[in-house]
PDB file of C-alpha atoms in Angstrom:
ATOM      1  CA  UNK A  24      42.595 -20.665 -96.529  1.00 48.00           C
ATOM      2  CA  UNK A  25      44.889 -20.044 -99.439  1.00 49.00           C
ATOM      3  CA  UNK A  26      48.503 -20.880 -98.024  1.00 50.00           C
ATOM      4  CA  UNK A  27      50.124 -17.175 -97.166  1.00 50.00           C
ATOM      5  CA  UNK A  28      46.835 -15.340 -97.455  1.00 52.00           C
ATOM      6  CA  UNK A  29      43.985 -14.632 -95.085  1.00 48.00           C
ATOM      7  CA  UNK A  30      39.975 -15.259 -96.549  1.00 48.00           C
ATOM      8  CA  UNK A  31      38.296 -11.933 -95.079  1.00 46.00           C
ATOM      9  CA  UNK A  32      35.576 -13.980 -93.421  1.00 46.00           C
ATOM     10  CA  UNK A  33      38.189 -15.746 -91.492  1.00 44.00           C
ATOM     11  CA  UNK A  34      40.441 -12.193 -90.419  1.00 40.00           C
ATOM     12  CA  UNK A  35      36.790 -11.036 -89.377  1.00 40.00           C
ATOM     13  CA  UNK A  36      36.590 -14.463 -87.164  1.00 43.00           C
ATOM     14  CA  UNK A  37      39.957 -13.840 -85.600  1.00 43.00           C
ATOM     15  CA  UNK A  38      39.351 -10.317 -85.076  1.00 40.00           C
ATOM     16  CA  UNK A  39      36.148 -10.499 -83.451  1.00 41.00           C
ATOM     17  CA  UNK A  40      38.031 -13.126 -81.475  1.00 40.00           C
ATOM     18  CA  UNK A  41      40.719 -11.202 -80.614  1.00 40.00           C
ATOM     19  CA  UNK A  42      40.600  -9.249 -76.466  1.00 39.00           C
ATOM     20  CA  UNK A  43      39.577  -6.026 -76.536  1.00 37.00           C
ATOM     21  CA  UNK A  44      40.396  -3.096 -74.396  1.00 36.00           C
ATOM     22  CA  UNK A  45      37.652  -0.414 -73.098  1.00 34.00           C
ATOM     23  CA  UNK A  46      38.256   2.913 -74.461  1.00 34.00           C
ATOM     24  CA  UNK A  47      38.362   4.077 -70.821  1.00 37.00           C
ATOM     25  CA  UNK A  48      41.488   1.565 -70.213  1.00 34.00           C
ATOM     26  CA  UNK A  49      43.365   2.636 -73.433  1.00 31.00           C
ATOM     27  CA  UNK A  50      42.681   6.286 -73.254  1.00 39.00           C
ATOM     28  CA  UNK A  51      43.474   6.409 -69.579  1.00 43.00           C
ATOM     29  CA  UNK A  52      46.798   7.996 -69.026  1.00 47.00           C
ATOM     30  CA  UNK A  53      49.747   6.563 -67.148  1.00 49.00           C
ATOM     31  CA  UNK A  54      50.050   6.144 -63.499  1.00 50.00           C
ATOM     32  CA  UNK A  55      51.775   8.952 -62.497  1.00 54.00           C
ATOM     33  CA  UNK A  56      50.808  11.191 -65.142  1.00 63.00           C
ATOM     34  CA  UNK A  57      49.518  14.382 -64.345  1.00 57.00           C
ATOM     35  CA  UNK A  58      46.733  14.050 -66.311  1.00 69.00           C
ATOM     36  CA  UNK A  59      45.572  10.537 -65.006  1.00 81.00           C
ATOM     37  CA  UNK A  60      42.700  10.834 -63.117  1.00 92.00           C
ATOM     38  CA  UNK A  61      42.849   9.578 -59.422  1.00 95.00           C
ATOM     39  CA  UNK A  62      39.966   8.687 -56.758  1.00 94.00           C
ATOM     40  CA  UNK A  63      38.730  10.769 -54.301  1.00 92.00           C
ATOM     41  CA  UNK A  64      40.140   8.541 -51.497  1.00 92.00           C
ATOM     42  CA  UNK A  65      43.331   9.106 -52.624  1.00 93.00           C
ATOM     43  CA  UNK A  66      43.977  12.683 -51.373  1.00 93.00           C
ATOM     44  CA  UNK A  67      42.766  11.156 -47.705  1.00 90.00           C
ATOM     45  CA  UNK A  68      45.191   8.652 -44.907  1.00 89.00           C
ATOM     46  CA  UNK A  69      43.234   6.613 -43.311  1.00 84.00           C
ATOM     47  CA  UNK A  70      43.160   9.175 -40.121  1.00 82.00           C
ATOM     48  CA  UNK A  71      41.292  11.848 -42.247  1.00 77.00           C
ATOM     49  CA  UNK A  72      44.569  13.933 -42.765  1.00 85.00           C
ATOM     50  CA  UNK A  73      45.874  14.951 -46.238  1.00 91.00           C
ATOM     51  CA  UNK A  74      48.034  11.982 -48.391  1.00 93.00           C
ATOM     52  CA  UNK A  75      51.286  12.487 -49.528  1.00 95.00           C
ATOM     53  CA  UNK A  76      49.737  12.426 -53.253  1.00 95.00           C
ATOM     54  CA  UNK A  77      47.425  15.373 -51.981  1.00 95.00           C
ATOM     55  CA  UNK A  78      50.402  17.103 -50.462  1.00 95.00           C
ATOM     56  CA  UNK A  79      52.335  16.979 -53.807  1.00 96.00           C
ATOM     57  CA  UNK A  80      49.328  17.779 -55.876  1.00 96.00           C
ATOM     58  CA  UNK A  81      48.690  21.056 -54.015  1.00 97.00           C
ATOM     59  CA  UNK A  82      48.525  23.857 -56.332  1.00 97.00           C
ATOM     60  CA  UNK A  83      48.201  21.472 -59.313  1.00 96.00           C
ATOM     61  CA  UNK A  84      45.298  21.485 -61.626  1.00 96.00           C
ATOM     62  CA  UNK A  85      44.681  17.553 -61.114  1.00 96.00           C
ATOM     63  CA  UNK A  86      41.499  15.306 -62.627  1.00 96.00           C
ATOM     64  CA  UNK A  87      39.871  13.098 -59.999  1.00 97.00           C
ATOM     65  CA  UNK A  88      36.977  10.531 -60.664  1.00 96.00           C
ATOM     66  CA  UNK A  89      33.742  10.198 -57.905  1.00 95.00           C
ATOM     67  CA  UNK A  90      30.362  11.253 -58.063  1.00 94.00           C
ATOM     68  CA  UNK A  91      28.279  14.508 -57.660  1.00 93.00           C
ATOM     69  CA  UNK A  92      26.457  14.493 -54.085  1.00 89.00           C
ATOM     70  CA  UNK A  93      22.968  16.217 -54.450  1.00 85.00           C
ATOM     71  CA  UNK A  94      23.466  20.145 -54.417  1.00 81.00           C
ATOM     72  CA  UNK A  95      23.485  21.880 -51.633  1.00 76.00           C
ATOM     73  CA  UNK A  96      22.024  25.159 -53.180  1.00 78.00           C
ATOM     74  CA  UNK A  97      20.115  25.473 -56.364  1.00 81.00           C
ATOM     75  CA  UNK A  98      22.159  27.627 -59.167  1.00 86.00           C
ATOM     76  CA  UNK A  99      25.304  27.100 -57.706  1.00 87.00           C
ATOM     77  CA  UNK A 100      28.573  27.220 -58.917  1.00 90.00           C
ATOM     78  CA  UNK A 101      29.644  24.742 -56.004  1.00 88.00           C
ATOM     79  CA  UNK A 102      29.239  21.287 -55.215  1.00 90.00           C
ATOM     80  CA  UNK A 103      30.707  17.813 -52.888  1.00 90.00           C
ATOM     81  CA  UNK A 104      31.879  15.297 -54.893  1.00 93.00           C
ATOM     82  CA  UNK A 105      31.771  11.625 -53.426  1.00 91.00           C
ATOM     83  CA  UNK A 106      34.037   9.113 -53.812  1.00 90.00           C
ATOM     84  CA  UNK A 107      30.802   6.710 -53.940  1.00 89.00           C
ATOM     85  CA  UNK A 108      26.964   7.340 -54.892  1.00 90.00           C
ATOM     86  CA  UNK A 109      25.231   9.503 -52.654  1.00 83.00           C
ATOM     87  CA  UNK A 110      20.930   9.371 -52.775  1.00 79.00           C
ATOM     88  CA  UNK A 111      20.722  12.744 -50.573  1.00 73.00           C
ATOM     89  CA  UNK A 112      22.600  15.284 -49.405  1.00 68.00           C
ATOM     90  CA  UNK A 113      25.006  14.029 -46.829  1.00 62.00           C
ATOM     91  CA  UNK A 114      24.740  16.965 -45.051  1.00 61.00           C
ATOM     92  CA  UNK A 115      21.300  17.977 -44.918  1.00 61.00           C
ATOM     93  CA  UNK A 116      19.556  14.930 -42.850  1.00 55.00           C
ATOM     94  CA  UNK A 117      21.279  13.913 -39.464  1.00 53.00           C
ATOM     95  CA  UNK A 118      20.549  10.163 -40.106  1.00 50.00           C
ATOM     96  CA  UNK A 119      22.449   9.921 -43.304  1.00 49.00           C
ATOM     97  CA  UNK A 120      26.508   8.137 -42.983  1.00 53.00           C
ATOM     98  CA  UNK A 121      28.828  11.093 -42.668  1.00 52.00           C
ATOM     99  CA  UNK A 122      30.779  10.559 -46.021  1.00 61.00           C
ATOM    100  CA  UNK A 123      34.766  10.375 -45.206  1.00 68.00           C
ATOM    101  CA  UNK A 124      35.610  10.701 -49.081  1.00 79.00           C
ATOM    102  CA  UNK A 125      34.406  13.800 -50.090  1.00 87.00           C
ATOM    103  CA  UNK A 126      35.893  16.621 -52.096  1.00 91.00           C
ATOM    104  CA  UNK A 127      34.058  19.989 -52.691  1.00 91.00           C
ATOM    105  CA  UNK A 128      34.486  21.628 -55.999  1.00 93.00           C
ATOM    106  CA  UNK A 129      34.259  25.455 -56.845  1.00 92.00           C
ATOM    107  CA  UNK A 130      33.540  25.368 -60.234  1.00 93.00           C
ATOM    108  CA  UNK A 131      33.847  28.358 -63.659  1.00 88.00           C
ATOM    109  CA  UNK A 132      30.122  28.034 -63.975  1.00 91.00           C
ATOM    110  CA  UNK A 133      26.491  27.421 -62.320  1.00 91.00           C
ATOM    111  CA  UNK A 134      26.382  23.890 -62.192  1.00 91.00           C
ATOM    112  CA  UNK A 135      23.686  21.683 -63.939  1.00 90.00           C
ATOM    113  CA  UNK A 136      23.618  18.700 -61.273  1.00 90.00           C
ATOM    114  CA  UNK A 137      24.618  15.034 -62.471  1.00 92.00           C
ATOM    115  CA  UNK A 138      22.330  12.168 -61.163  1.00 92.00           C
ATOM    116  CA  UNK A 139      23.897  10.575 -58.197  1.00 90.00           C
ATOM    117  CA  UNK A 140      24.991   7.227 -59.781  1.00 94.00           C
ATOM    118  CA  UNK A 141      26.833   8.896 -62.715  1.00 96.00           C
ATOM    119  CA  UNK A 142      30.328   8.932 -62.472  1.00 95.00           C
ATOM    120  CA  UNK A 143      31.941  11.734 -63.455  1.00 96.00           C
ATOM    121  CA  UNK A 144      35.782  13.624 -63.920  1.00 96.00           C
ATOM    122  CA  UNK A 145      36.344  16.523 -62.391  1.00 96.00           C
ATOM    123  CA  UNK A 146      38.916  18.560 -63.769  1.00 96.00           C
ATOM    124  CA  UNK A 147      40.488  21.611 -61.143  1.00 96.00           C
ATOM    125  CA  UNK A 148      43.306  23.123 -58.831  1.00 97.00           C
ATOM    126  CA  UNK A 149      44.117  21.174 -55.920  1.00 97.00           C
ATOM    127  CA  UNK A 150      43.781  23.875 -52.950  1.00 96.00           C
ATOM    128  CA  UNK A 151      44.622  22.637 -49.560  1.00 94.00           C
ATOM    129  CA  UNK A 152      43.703  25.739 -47.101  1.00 91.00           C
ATOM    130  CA  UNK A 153      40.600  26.241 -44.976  1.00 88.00           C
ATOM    131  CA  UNK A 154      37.669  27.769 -46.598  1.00 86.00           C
ATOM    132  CA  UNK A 155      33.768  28.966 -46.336  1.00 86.00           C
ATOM    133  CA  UNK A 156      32.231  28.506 -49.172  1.00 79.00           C
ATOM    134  CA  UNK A 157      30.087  32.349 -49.730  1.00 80.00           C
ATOM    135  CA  UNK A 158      27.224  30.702 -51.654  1.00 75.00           C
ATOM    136  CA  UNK A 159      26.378  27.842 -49.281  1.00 77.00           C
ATOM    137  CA  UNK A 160      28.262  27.990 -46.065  1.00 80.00           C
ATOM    138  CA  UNK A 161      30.273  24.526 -46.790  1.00 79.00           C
ATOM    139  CA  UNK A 162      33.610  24.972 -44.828  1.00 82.00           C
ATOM    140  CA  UNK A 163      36.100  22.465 -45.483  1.00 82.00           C
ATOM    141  CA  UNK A 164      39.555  21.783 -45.866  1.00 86.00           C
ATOM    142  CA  UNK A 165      40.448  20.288 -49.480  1.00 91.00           C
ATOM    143  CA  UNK A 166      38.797  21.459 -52.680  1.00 93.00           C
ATOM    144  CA  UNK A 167      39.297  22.065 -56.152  1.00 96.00           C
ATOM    145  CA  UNK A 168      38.677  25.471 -57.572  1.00 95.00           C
ATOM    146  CA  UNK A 169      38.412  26.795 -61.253  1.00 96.00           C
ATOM    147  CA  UNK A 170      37.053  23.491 -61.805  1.00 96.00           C
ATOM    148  CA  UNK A 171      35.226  21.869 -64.512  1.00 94.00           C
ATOM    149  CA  UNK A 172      33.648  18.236 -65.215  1.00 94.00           C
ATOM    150  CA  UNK A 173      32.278  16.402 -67.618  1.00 92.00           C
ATOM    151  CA  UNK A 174      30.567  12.155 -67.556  1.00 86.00           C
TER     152      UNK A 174
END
């Protein structure tokens, strides 16, 4: 190596050397961000009830990370997003786990369903008041609405 100049073979061999960071990690947004996206545990306590986070996020369009559960309802603009991969619908056999992390999502459109170890963001309005579902009969507590979500 001439003295005060780099070859470009050897800046190639120190950059190929060098750590690199997963797009996810660098395009992820601060903790604490609104736009960060958070887990599907985190809106739960351990006793089922809402989290503080939850509480503050109500009314807030929030993203949160999990995975689609296998529709309830074909052409539906509804599903249950899992905080883990789900093989079958966790509510339509009685000898599947009960899922405790679970979020249902209304969302803008009929939704074309993810396979069940695909991760995906959902993007929606944190709504934290008792609901039925119309399309499927799903009542539940916690869901996002005017949603959207994308791998």
């Amino acid at each position: 190596m001439i003295e005060g100049k780099m070859h470009r073979r050897h800046f190639l061999m120190t950059a190929a050397s060098a750590p690199v960071l997963s797009a996810p990690t660098f395009l992820r947004a601060a903790p604490g961000d609104p736009d960060a996206p958070i887990k599907v545990r985190d809106l739960y306590t351990r006793e089922r009830g809402f989290s503080d986070l939850a509480t503050t996020l109500q009314g807030q369009r929030i993203s949160v990370e999990g995975y689609m559960a296998p529709p309830l309802k074909a052409q539906s603009s509804f599903f249950v997003l899992t905080g883990r991969p789900m093989a079958v619908c966790p509510f339509c056999e009685s000898e599947v786990e009960w899922i405790e992390d679970i979020l249902p999502v209304q969302t803008k459109r009929i939704v074309d369903p993810v396979y069940y170890t695909v991760g995906i963001e959902t993007r929606g309005v944190l709504s934290l008041e008792t609901f039925t579902d119309p399309e499927t009969g799903f009542v539940g507590k916690m869901r996002l609405t005017d949603a959207s979500f994308s791998r």
